[in-house]
Short mmCIF file of C-alpha atoms and ligand atoms in Angstrom, two decimals:
data_model
loop_
_atom_site.label_atom_id
_atom_site.label_comp_id
_atom_site.label_asym_id
_atom_site.label_seq_id
_atom_site.Cartn_x
_atom_site.Cartn_y
_atom_site.Cartn_z
CA MET A 1 36.40 60.30 -22.89
CA LYS A 2 36.70 64.10 -23.11
CA ILE A 3 36.28 65.43 -26.64
CA LEU A 4 36.51 69.08 -27.66
CA VAL A 5 34.45 70.20 -30.66
CA VAL A 6 35.66 73.38 -32.35
CA GLY A 7 33.03 75.40 -34.21
CA GLY A 8 29.47 76.55 -33.59
CA GLY A 9 27.38 75.91 -36.73
CA GLY A 10 24.76 73.36 -37.71
CA ARG A 11 27.59 71.06 -38.77
CA GLU A 12 29.19 71.17 -35.32
CA HIS A 13 25.82 70.61 -33.64
CA ALA A 14 25.51 67.44 -35.76
CA ILE A 15 29.06 66.38 -34.80
CA ALA A 16 28.38 67.07 -31.11
CA SER A 17 25.06 65.16 -31.23
CA ALA A 18 26.70 62.15 -32.85
CA LEU A 19 29.57 62.15 -30.33
CA ALA A 20 27.14 62.52 -27.43
CA ARG A 21 25.27 59.36 -28.40
CA ASN A 22 28.13 57.62 -26.63
CA ARG A 23 27.22 58.07 -22.94
CA LYS A 24 30.88 57.84 -21.92
CA THR A 25 31.82 60.89 -23.98
CA ALA A 26 32.04 64.23 -22.21
CA LEU A 27 31.71 67.08 -24.69
CA TYR A 28 33.51 70.39 -24.55
CA SER A 29 33.01 73.17 -27.02
CA VAL A 30 34.83 76.18 -28.43
CA MET A 31 32.79 78.51 -30.57
CA ALA A 32 32.65 82.17 -31.54
CA LYS A 33 28.92 82.53 -30.87
CA LYS A 34 26.86 80.44 -28.55
CA ASN A 35 25.12 77.62 -30.40
CA TYR A 36 21.91 76.81 -28.57
CA GLY A 37 22.03 73.09 -29.38
CA ILE A 38 25.71 72.51 -28.58
CA SER A 39 25.43 74.45 -25.30
CA LYS A 40 22.82 71.95 -24.13
CA LEU A 41 25.12 69.00 -24.86
CA ALA A 42 28.44 70.37 -23.61
CA GLU A 43 29.88 70.12 -20.11
CA LYS A 44 31.67 73.38 -20.71
CA VAL A 45 31.79 76.03 -23.46
CA LEU A 46 34.54 78.51 -24.27
CA LEU A 47 33.24 81.45 -26.27
CA CYS A 48 36.13 82.86 -28.25
CA ARG A 49 37.43 83.31 -31.79
CA GLU A 50 37.95 79.88 -33.30
CA THR A 51 41.40 80.99 -34.46
CA ASP A 52 42.58 82.11 -31.00
CA LEU A 53 44.94 79.16 -30.62
CA PRO A 54 46.60 80.09 -27.27
CA ARG A 55 43.20 80.39 -25.56
CA ILE A 56 41.88 77.18 -27.10
CA VAL A 57 44.99 75.19 -26.18
CA ALA A 58 44.86 76.56 -22.59
CA PHE A 59 41.15 75.65 -22.31
CA ALA A 60 41.85 72.16 -23.61
CA GLN A 61 44.70 71.62 -21.17
CA GLU A 62 42.83 73.04 -18.16
CA ASN A 63 39.97 70.64 -18.84
CA GLY A 64 42.01 67.54 -19.55
CA ILE A 65 40.73 67.22 -23.12
CA GLU A 66 41.78 63.90 -24.70
CA TYR A 67 40.72 64.45 -28.34
CA ALA A 68 39.60 67.38 -30.48
CA PHE A 69 37.25 67.40 -33.47
CA ILE A 70 37.76 70.44 -35.69
CA GLY A 71 34.52 71.35 -37.43
CA SER A 72 35.32 74.47 -39.40
CA GLU A 73 38.05 75.55 -41.80
CA SER A 74 39.39 78.78 -40.31
CA PRO A 75 40.99 77.14 -37.23
CA LEU A 76 42.53 74.49 -39.53
CA GLU A 77 44.06 77.26 -41.61
CA ALA A 78 45.37 78.91 -38.44
CA GLY A 79 47.13 75.65 -37.45
CA ILE A 80 44.91 74.48 -34.59
CA VAL A 81 45.83 70.83 -35.16
CA ASP A 82 49.55 71.57 -34.98
CA ALA A 83 48.98 73.56 -31.78
CA LEU A 84 46.82 70.94 -30.03
CA GLU A 85 49.00 68.02 -31.10
CA SER A 86 52.10 69.80 -29.79
CA VAL A 87 50.53 69.41 -26.32
CA ASN A 88 49.56 65.78 -27.06
CA ILE A 89 45.90 66.28 -27.88
CA PRO A 90 45.19 64.21 -31.02
CA CYS A 91 42.79 65.79 -33.47
CA VAL A 92 40.28 64.83 -36.12
CA GLY A 93 41.43 67.35 -38.69
CA PRO A 94 44.54 67.86 -40.80
CA THR A 95 47.63 69.88 -39.91
CA LYS A 96 47.93 73.37 -41.35
CA ALA A 97 50.11 72.04 -44.17
CA ALA A 98 47.70 69.25 -45.14
CA ALA A 99 44.67 71.56 -44.82
CA ARG A 100 46.04 73.53 -47.78
CA ILE A 101 44.05 71.06 -49.87
CA GLU A 102 41.16 73.39 -48.95
CA THR A 103 42.76 76.64 -47.86
CA ASP A 104 44.93 77.11 -50.96
CA LYS A 105 43.17 76.29 -54.23
CA GLY A 106 46.46 76.75 -56.14
CA PHE A 107 48.12 74.10 -53.93
CA CYS A 108 45.21 71.72 -54.59
CA ARG A 109 45.35 72.08 -58.37
CA ARG A 110 49.17 71.79 -58.48
CA LEU A 111 49.08 68.66 -56.30
CA MET A 112 46.56 67.07 -58.67
CA GLU A 113 48.67 68.01 -61.66
CA GLU A 114 52.03 66.91 -60.23
CA HIS A 115 50.66 63.56 -59.09
CA GLN A 116 48.62 63.09 -62.25
CA ILE A 117 45.40 62.74 -60.32
CA ASP A 118 42.25 62.35 -62.42
CA GLY A 119 39.53 64.96 -62.68
CA CYS A 120 41.49 68.22 -62.61
CA PRO A 121 39.72 70.87 -64.71
CA LYS A 122 41.80 73.08 -66.98
CA TYR A 123 42.97 75.99 -64.88
CA ARG A 124 45.29 78.94 -64.77
CA LEU A 125 46.86 80.23 -61.56
CA CYS A 126 47.35 84.00 -61.74
CA GLN A 127 49.50 85.95 -59.28
CA ASN A 128 47.30 89.03 -59.33
CA SER A 129 44.30 90.79 -60.90
CA ALA A 130 46.26 92.20 -63.84
CA GLU A 131 47.40 88.74 -64.93
CA ALA A 132 43.88 87.33 -64.49
CA ILE A 133 42.29 90.15 -66.50
CA ALA A 134 44.78 89.67 -69.35
CA PHE A 135 43.94 85.96 -69.46
CA ILE A 136 40.16 86.55 -69.36
CA ASN A 137 40.54 89.01 -72.24
CA GLU A 138 42.43 86.61 -74.47
CA HIS A 139 40.41 83.47 -73.60
CA ASP A 140 37.37 82.48 -75.66
CA GLY A 141 35.20 80.19 -73.51
CA ASP A 142 33.47 80.78 -70.18
CA LEU A 143 35.69 80.86 -67.12
CA VAL A 144 35.15 80.54 -63.40
CA ILE A 145 36.92 83.11 -61.24
CA LYS A 146 38.06 82.10 -57.73
CA PRO A 147 40.25 83.76 -55.13
CA VAL A 148 42.79 81.08 -54.03
CA GLY A 149 41.97 81.40 -50.31
CA LEU A 150 38.93 80.70 -48.14
CA THR A 151 35.74 82.57 -49.01
CA GLY A 152 33.03 80.74 -47.05
CA GLY A 153 31.69 79.23 -50.28
CA LYS A 154 30.75 82.66 -51.60
CA GLY A 155 33.85 83.73 -53.55
CA VAL A 156 33.28 82.00 -56.88
CA LYS A 157 31.89 83.83 -59.92
CA ILE A 158 30.83 81.90 -63.01
CA MET A 159 30.94 83.49 -66.45
CA GLY A 160 27.88 82.79 -68.54
CA GLU A 161 25.82 82.20 -65.42
CA GLN A 162 26.37 84.90 -62.81
CA VAL A 163 28.52 87.39 -64.72
CA ASP A 164 29.37 88.26 -68.33
CA ARG A 165 32.95 88.85 -69.51
CA ALA A 166 32.91 92.48 -68.32
CA GLY A 167 31.54 91.36 -64.96
CA ALA A 168 34.23 88.70 -64.69
CA ILE A 169 36.90 91.32 -65.33
CA ALA A 170 35.37 93.71 -62.81
CA TYR A 171 35.27 90.90 -60.23
CA ALA A 172 38.88 89.85 -60.91
CA ALA A 173 39.93 93.49 -60.49
CA GLN A 174 38.55 93.51 -56.92
CA ILE A 175 40.38 90.40 -55.74
CA LYS A 176 43.52 90.88 -53.66
CA GLY A 177 46.15 88.16 -54.04
CA SER A 178 46.29 85.15 -56.35
CA ILE A 179 43.37 84.10 -58.51
CA ILE A 180 42.44 80.78 -60.08
CA LEU A 181 40.70 80.81 -63.44
CA GLU A 182 39.08 77.54 -64.41
CA GLU A 183 37.14 76.16 -67.33
CA ARG A 184 33.43 76.31 -66.62
CA LEU A 185 32.17 72.79 -65.96
CA ILE A 186 28.62 71.81 -66.86
CA GLY A 187 27.00 68.92 -65.06
CA GLU A 188 25.50 67.74 -61.80
CA GLU A 189 27.31 68.34 -58.54
CA PHE A 190 27.64 65.92 -55.67
CA THR A 191 29.54 65.61 -52.42
CA LEU A 192 31.51 62.60 -51.25
CA GLN A 193 32.90 62.74 -47.73
CA ALA A 194 35.28 60.24 -46.15
CA PHE A 195 36.75 59.54 -42.73
CA VAL A 196 40.55 59.44 -43.14
CA ASP A 197 43.13 58.13 -40.66
CA GLY A 198 46.28 59.03 -42.61
CA THR A 199 46.11 56.10 -45.01
CA HIS A 200 42.63 54.53 -44.93
CA LEU A 201 39.55 56.29 -46.31
CA ILE A 202 36.05 55.14 -45.39
CA PRO A 203 33.38 56.73 -47.58
CA MET A 204 30.06 58.17 -46.44
CA PRO A 205 26.76 58.35 -48.36
CA LEU A 206 26.73 60.67 -51.39
CA VAL A 207 25.01 64.01 -50.76
CA GLN A 208 23.76 66.76 -53.02
CA ASP A 209 23.96 70.28 -51.60
CA HIS A 210 22.11 73.35 -52.93
CA LYS A 211 24.30 76.44 -52.99
CA ARG A 212 21.92 78.91 -54.56
CA ALA A 213 19.74 81.03 -52.30
CA PHE A 214 16.37 80.51 -54.01
CA ASP A 215 14.14 77.78 -55.38
CA GLY A 216 15.01 76.49 -58.83
CA ASP A 217 18.74 77.14 -58.19
CA THR A 218 18.46 80.88 -58.65
CA GLY A 219 20.00 83.79 -56.75
CA PRO A 220 23.45 84.20 -55.22
CA ASN A 221 25.66 81.42 -53.87
CA THR A 222 25.32 80.72 -50.16
CA GLY A 223 27.09 78.46 -47.67
CA GLY A 224 24.46 75.84 -48.65
CA MET A 225 20.65 75.95 -48.28
CA GLY A 226 20.03 72.26 -47.79
CA SER A 227 20.89 68.80 -49.02
CA TYR A 228 19.63 65.25 -49.39
CA THR A 229 20.78 61.64 -49.48
CA MET A 230 19.09 58.53 -50.90
CA PRO A 231 18.35 55.22 -49.11
CA ASP A 232 21.03 53.37 -51.14
CA HIS A 233 23.64 56.04 -50.27
CA MET A 234 24.05 56.80 -53.98
CA LEU A 235 22.49 59.47 -56.21
CA PRO A 236 20.41 58.52 -59.26
CA PHE A 237 22.54 60.63 -61.62
CA VAL A 238 25.86 59.12 -60.49
CA THR A 239 26.72 55.57 -61.59
CA LYS A 240 28.63 53.11 -59.39
CA THR A 241 31.66 53.53 -61.68
CA GLU A 242 31.51 57.31 -61.38
CA CYS A 243 31.22 57.09 -57.60
CA ALA A 244 34.19 54.70 -57.50
CA ARG A 245 36.18 57.11 -59.64
CA ALA A 246 35.42 60.00 -57.28
CA PHE A 247 36.50 57.88 -54.33
CA GLY A 248 39.67 56.86 -56.22
CA ILE A 249 40.50 60.54 -56.72
CA MET A 250 40.16 61.14 -52.99
CA GLN A 251 42.40 58.14 -52.23
CA ALA A 252 44.97 59.50 -54.67
CA ILE A 253 44.88 62.89 -52.91
CA VAL A 254 45.53 61.28 -49.52
CA GLU A 255 48.39 59.23 -51.00
CA ALA A 256 49.89 62.30 -52.66
CA LEU A 257 49.73 64.27 -49.41
CA ALA A 258 51.40 61.40 -47.53
CA ARG A 259 54.13 61.18 -50.19
CA THR A 260 54.88 64.88 -49.88
CA GLY A 261 55.30 64.54 -46.11
CA HIS A 262 51.87 65.82 -45.04
CA PRO A 263 49.76 62.81 -44.09
CA TYR A 264 46.06 63.65 -43.99
CA LYS A 265 43.70 62.69 -41.21
CA GLY A 266 40.24 63.95 -40.42
CA ILE A 267 37.31 64.37 -42.75
CA LEU A 268 38.02 64.78 -46.44
CA TYR A 269 35.23 66.40 -48.41
CA GLY A 270 35.22 66.06 -52.18
CA GLN A 271 32.95 68.22 -54.27
CA PHE A 272 32.59 66.81 -57.76
CA MET A 273 30.87 67.74 -60.99
CA ASN A 274 29.58 64.87 -63.06
CA THR A 275 30.09 66.11 -66.61
CA ALA A 276 29.71 64.68 -70.12
CA LYS A 277 33.50 64.13 -69.98
CA GLY A 278 33.43 62.32 -66.65
CA ILE A 279 34.00 63.25 -63.03
CA LYS A 280 35.73 66.57 -62.34
CA VAL A 281 36.89 68.01 -59.04
CA ILE A 282 35.35 71.33 -58.04
CA GLU A 283 37.18 71.44 -54.73
CA PHE A 284 38.22 69.61 -51.61
CA ASN A 285 37.42 70.67 -48.10
CA ALA A 286 39.40 69.63 -45.05
CA ARG A 287 36.32 69.10 -42.87
CA PHE A 288 32.68 68.07 -43.05
CA GLY A 289 30.37 70.04 -45.30
CA ASP A 290 27.74 72.23 -43.74
CA PRO A 291 24.90 71.15 -44.38
CA GLU A 292 26.17 67.75 -45.62
CA ALA A 293 27.38 66.74 -42.14
CA MET A 294 23.80 66.91 -40.89
CA ASN A 295 22.62 64.37 -43.48
CA VAL A 296 25.30 61.77 -42.99
CA LEU A 297 25.69 62.08 -39.22
CA SER A 298 21.93 61.68 -38.79
CA LEU A 299 22.35 58.30 -40.51
CA LEU A 300 25.48 57.16 -38.70
CA THR A 301 24.59 54.10 -36.61
CA SER A 302 28.09 53.41 -35.34
CA ASP A 303 29.89 55.35 -32.62
CA LEU A 304 31.50 58.61 -33.76
CA SER A 305 33.57 58.73 -30.56
CA GLU A 306 35.11 55.35 -31.49
CA ILE A 307 35.75 56.68 -35.01
CA VAL A 308 37.62 59.61 -33.42
CA VAL A 309 39.90 57.20 -31.56
CA ARG A 310 40.48 55.13 -34.70
CA ILE A 311 41.20 58.15 -36.93
CA THR A 312 43.72 59.58 -34.50
CA SER A 313 45.48 56.23 -33.99
CA GLY A 314 45.56 55.36 -37.70
CA THR A 315 43.51 52.19 -37.20
CA LEU A 316 40.22 52.99 -38.95
CA THR A 317 38.43 50.18 -40.79
CA SER A 318 35.00 49.98 -42.41
CA ALA A 319 33.83 47.90 -39.43
CA GLN A 320 33.61 51.10 -37.36
CA VAL A 321 31.52 53.00 -39.89
CA THR A 322 27.88 52.05 -40.55
CA PHE A 323 24.99 54.12 -41.85
CA GLU A 324 21.24 53.54 -41.83
CA LYS A 325 19.81 52.75 -45.26
CA LYS A 326 17.41 55.68 -45.28
CA ALA A 327 16.91 58.90 -47.18
CA THR A 328 17.54 62.25 -45.51
CA VAL A 329 16.51 65.78 -46.42
CA CYS A 330 18.06 68.78 -44.71
CA LYS A 331 16.52 72.24 -45.01
CA TYR A 332 18.25 75.31 -43.65
CA LEU A 333 16.27 78.33 -42.47
CA VAL A 334 18.09 81.59 -43.11
CA PRO A 335 17.40 85.20 -42.13
CA GLU A 336 15.60 87.33 -44.67
CA GLY A 337 18.12 89.08 -46.93
CA TYR A 338 20.69 86.25 -46.56
CA PRO A 339 23.36 86.07 -47.97
CA ASP A 340 23.75 89.62 -49.35
CA ALA A 341 22.01 91.73 -46.68
CA PRO A 342 20.92 89.42 -43.85
CA HIS A 343 18.78 90.96 -41.15
CA ALA A 344 19.70 89.93 -37.58
CA GLY A 345 18.08 90.12 -34.16
CA ASP A 346 14.61 88.87 -35.09
CA PRO A 347 12.83 86.36 -32.86
CA VAL A 348 11.90 83.03 -34.42
CA HIS A 349 9.50 80.48 -33.00
CA VAL A 350 9.84 76.84 -33.85
CA GLY A 351 6.48 75.05 -33.97
CA ASP A 352 5.77 71.33 -34.09
CA THR A 353 8.84 69.70 -35.61
CA ASN A 354 7.02 66.37 -35.88
CA GLY A 355 9.84 63.86 -35.99
CA ALA A 356 12.41 66.07 -37.73
CA ILE A 357 15.86 66.41 -36.17
CA THR A 358 16.69 70.02 -35.29
CA TYR A 359 20.21 71.34 -35.66
CA TYR A 360 20.87 74.85 -34.43
CA ALA A 361 23.31 77.12 -36.21
CA ASN A 362 23.64 80.90 -36.03
CA ALA A 363 20.87 81.75 -33.58
CA GLU A 364 21.06 83.17 -30.09
CA GLU A 365 18.88 82.70 -27.05
CA ARG A 366 17.67 86.06 -25.75
CA ASP A 367 15.15 86.37 -22.91
CA GLY A 368 13.98 82.82 -23.45
CA SER A 369 13.44 83.11 -27.19
CA LEU A 370 15.58 82.30 -30.19
CA VAL A 371 16.75 85.24 -32.32
CA THR A 372 18.45 85.28 -35.69
CA LEU A 373 22.04 86.37 -36.31
CA THR A 374 23.48 87.16 -39.75
CA SER A 375 24.27 83.64 -40.92
CA ARG A 376 22.15 80.48 -41.41
CA THR A 377 19.75 80.11 -38.45
CA LEU A 378 18.82 76.46 -37.94
CA ALA A 379 18.18 73.33 -39.96
CA PHE A 380 15.80 70.41 -39.94
CA VAL A 381 16.64 66.93 -41.09
CA GLY A 382 13.89 64.53 -42.08
CA LYS A 383 14.73 60.85 -42.29
CA GLY A 384 12.57 58.28 -44.10
CA ASP A 385 12.42 55.09 -46.12
CA THR A 386 12.01 57.19 -49.27
CA LEU A 387 13.15 60.65 -50.30
CA GLU A 388 9.52 61.71 -50.39
CA ALA A 389 8.93 60.67 -46.79
CA ALA A 390 12.13 62.40 -45.63
CA GLU A 391 11.21 65.56 -47.53
CA ARG A 392 7.75 65.68 -46.01
CA ILE A 393 9.17 65.56 -42.49
CA ALA A 394 11.77 68.29 -43.12
CA GLU A 395 9.25 70.46 -44.98
CA ARG A 396 6.63 70.28 -42.22
CA ALA A 397 9.16 71.24 -39.57
CA ALA A 398 10.50 74.13 -41.69
CA ALA A 399 6.97 75.39 -42.40
CA SER A 400 6.25 75.45 -38.64
CA VAL A 401 8.80 78.19 -37.98
CA ARG A 402 7.39 81.68 -37.43
CA GLY A 403 9.56 84.76 -37.95
CA PRO A 404 11.43 86.59 -40.72
CA VAL A 405 13.32 83.55 -42.00
CA ARG A 406 13.05 81.63 -45.25
CA TYR A 407 14.06 78.31 -46.75
CA ARG A 408 14.02 76.47 -50.07
CA LYS A 409 10.84 74.49 -50.56
CA ASP A 410 12.24 72.55 -53.50
CA ILE A 411 15.15 70.74 -51.80
CA GLY A 412 14.56 66.99 -51.72
CA THR A 413 11.42 67.11 -53.84
CA ASP A 414 10.77 64.52 -56.49
CA GLU A 415 10.41 67.26 -59.06
CA LEU A 416 13.92 68.58 -58.47
CA LEU A 417 15.37 65.07 -58.47
CA LYS A 418 13.71 64.32 -61.84
CA GLN A 419 15.24 67.51 -63.26
CA ARG A 420 18.70 66.42 -62.10
CA ILE A 421 18.29 63.00 -63.66
CA ALA A 422 17.01 64.49 -66.93
CA HIS A 423 19.89 67.00 -67.01
CA MET A 424 22.46 64.23 -66.63
CA LYS A 425 20.76 62.10 -69.27
CA GLU A 426 20.81 65.01 -71.68
CA LEU A 427 24.55 65.59 -71.03
CA ARG A 428 25.47 61.94 -71.54
P1 AMP B 1 33.40 76.51 -54.29
O1 AMP B 1 33.46 77.73 -53.43
O2 AMP B 1 34.70 76.13 -54.91
O3 AMP B 1 32.67 75.38 -53.61
O4 AMP B 1 32.45 76.87 -55.50
C1 AMP B 1 31.14 77.30 -55.29
C2 AMP B 1 30.28 76.83 -56.43
O5 AMP B 1 30.72 77.37 -57.66
C3 AMP B 1 30.31 75.34 -56.64
O6 AMP B 1 29.41 74.68 -55.81
C4 AMP B 1 29.96 75.21 -58.09
O7 AMP B 1 28.55 75.26 -58.24
C5 AMP B 1 30.54 76.44 -58.70
N1 AMP B 1 31.82 76.14 -59.36
C6 AMP B 1 33.05 76.13 -58.82
N2 AMP B 1 33.98 75.80 -59.74
C7 AMP B 1 33.33 75.61 -60.90
C8 AMP B 1 33.73 75.25 -62.25
N3 AMP B 1 35.01 75.06 -62.58
N4 AMP B 1 32.75 75.15 -63.17
C9 AMP B 1 31.46 75.37 -62.88
N5 AMP B 1 31.03 75.71 -61.65
C10 AMP B 1 31.94 75.82 -60.66
N1 LIG B 2 28.35 72.78 -48.18
C1 LIG B 2 29.57 73.23 -48.68
C2 LIG B 2 30.62 73.44 -47.68
O1 LIG B 2 30.49 73.13 -46.52
O2 LIG B 2 31.66 73.96 -48.04
#
């Protein structure tokens, strides 16, 4: 079976690795920059912009591609699924119209409101900066300011945390196009991802990502510095009822999209905030999370290639989706200065990774050594019977890397987990 993976990050390396566990799968890849790990797995690689649809479609046709797995959001926004499906290549990923659940935050909030879907925070959609500034000025509480479009996870500014009112106004003034203002939610965040075949959703283990650049959740927001999962696939600060509610919200989204003529298939990513007033939706993504994909796909014991076939034919059941009952900890190494002023072109040397799984991201091979580029470099996933065991494995591998890169030491530690639990207890 010939499967094309679109995207070149750590997430896509995890997707490619999981697909390649099926010996009958031949992998093809399209990516903007050469991913060291994916290159080793793929029969053939096309290096090009992930939004260059004519080139990607031609490459897929020339190579007799049978299925495509879209890893990243920008090709979804460009309509890659519509383009590939018009030449009869079924895709794991939504059409351009259904991907608006991620690519247009205004569309997402309106859909939730019109279909009376639980968990929508109070929000205000503003057409431009002037309207947003007027609202910020007349509103009392803290607001969160978001451009409606894609920002690589770095476009959100939170009043009372990252900016004061004047800072919020200054930020809103810089944004071109529509702006969403939302009530500031306080709670613990978690990610729930599901495989979706148009009507059926099969959930994956809950994950907690860490957006902030530095230990103790300080510093600017990043694409994600690392993440963990627990052996029971739950998180200790999310009850079974709360998890079921989050899943119910995702089912309602898929139903609402189908009802409006845009059936959803692919991976649906829900980012939730567990608050004192229940589960609230931060956002949906139309693809796996990066790093979250690395956690869950390292645990997947069933065949991702078979899941691809089932998603695209609308015949997915829970029988095709099984995960190991283990904890995982993922730690991303990033170039010094990331995300604000990342330094690129520095050699890094990976030492003894001691049982950790390595996923390459934005790193290039030059003269036989690995050098950093401007985005996240590579990640290690530790897997163990306990969170502690998984953390130790990921930590040792991360500490073995030499070069001007850094990572968060606190991700997956017992100390951080205890803080999360205490925070939730205090809020309840
Ligand atoms: P996003 O780009 O939508 O994933 O948002 C990035 C980060 O901003 C999230 O991971 C949250 O930590 C934070 N955030 C987004 N929306 C809100 C909100 N309404 N209240 C509090 N924090 C938020
Ligand atoms: N880890 C967050 C994201 O992929 O958007």
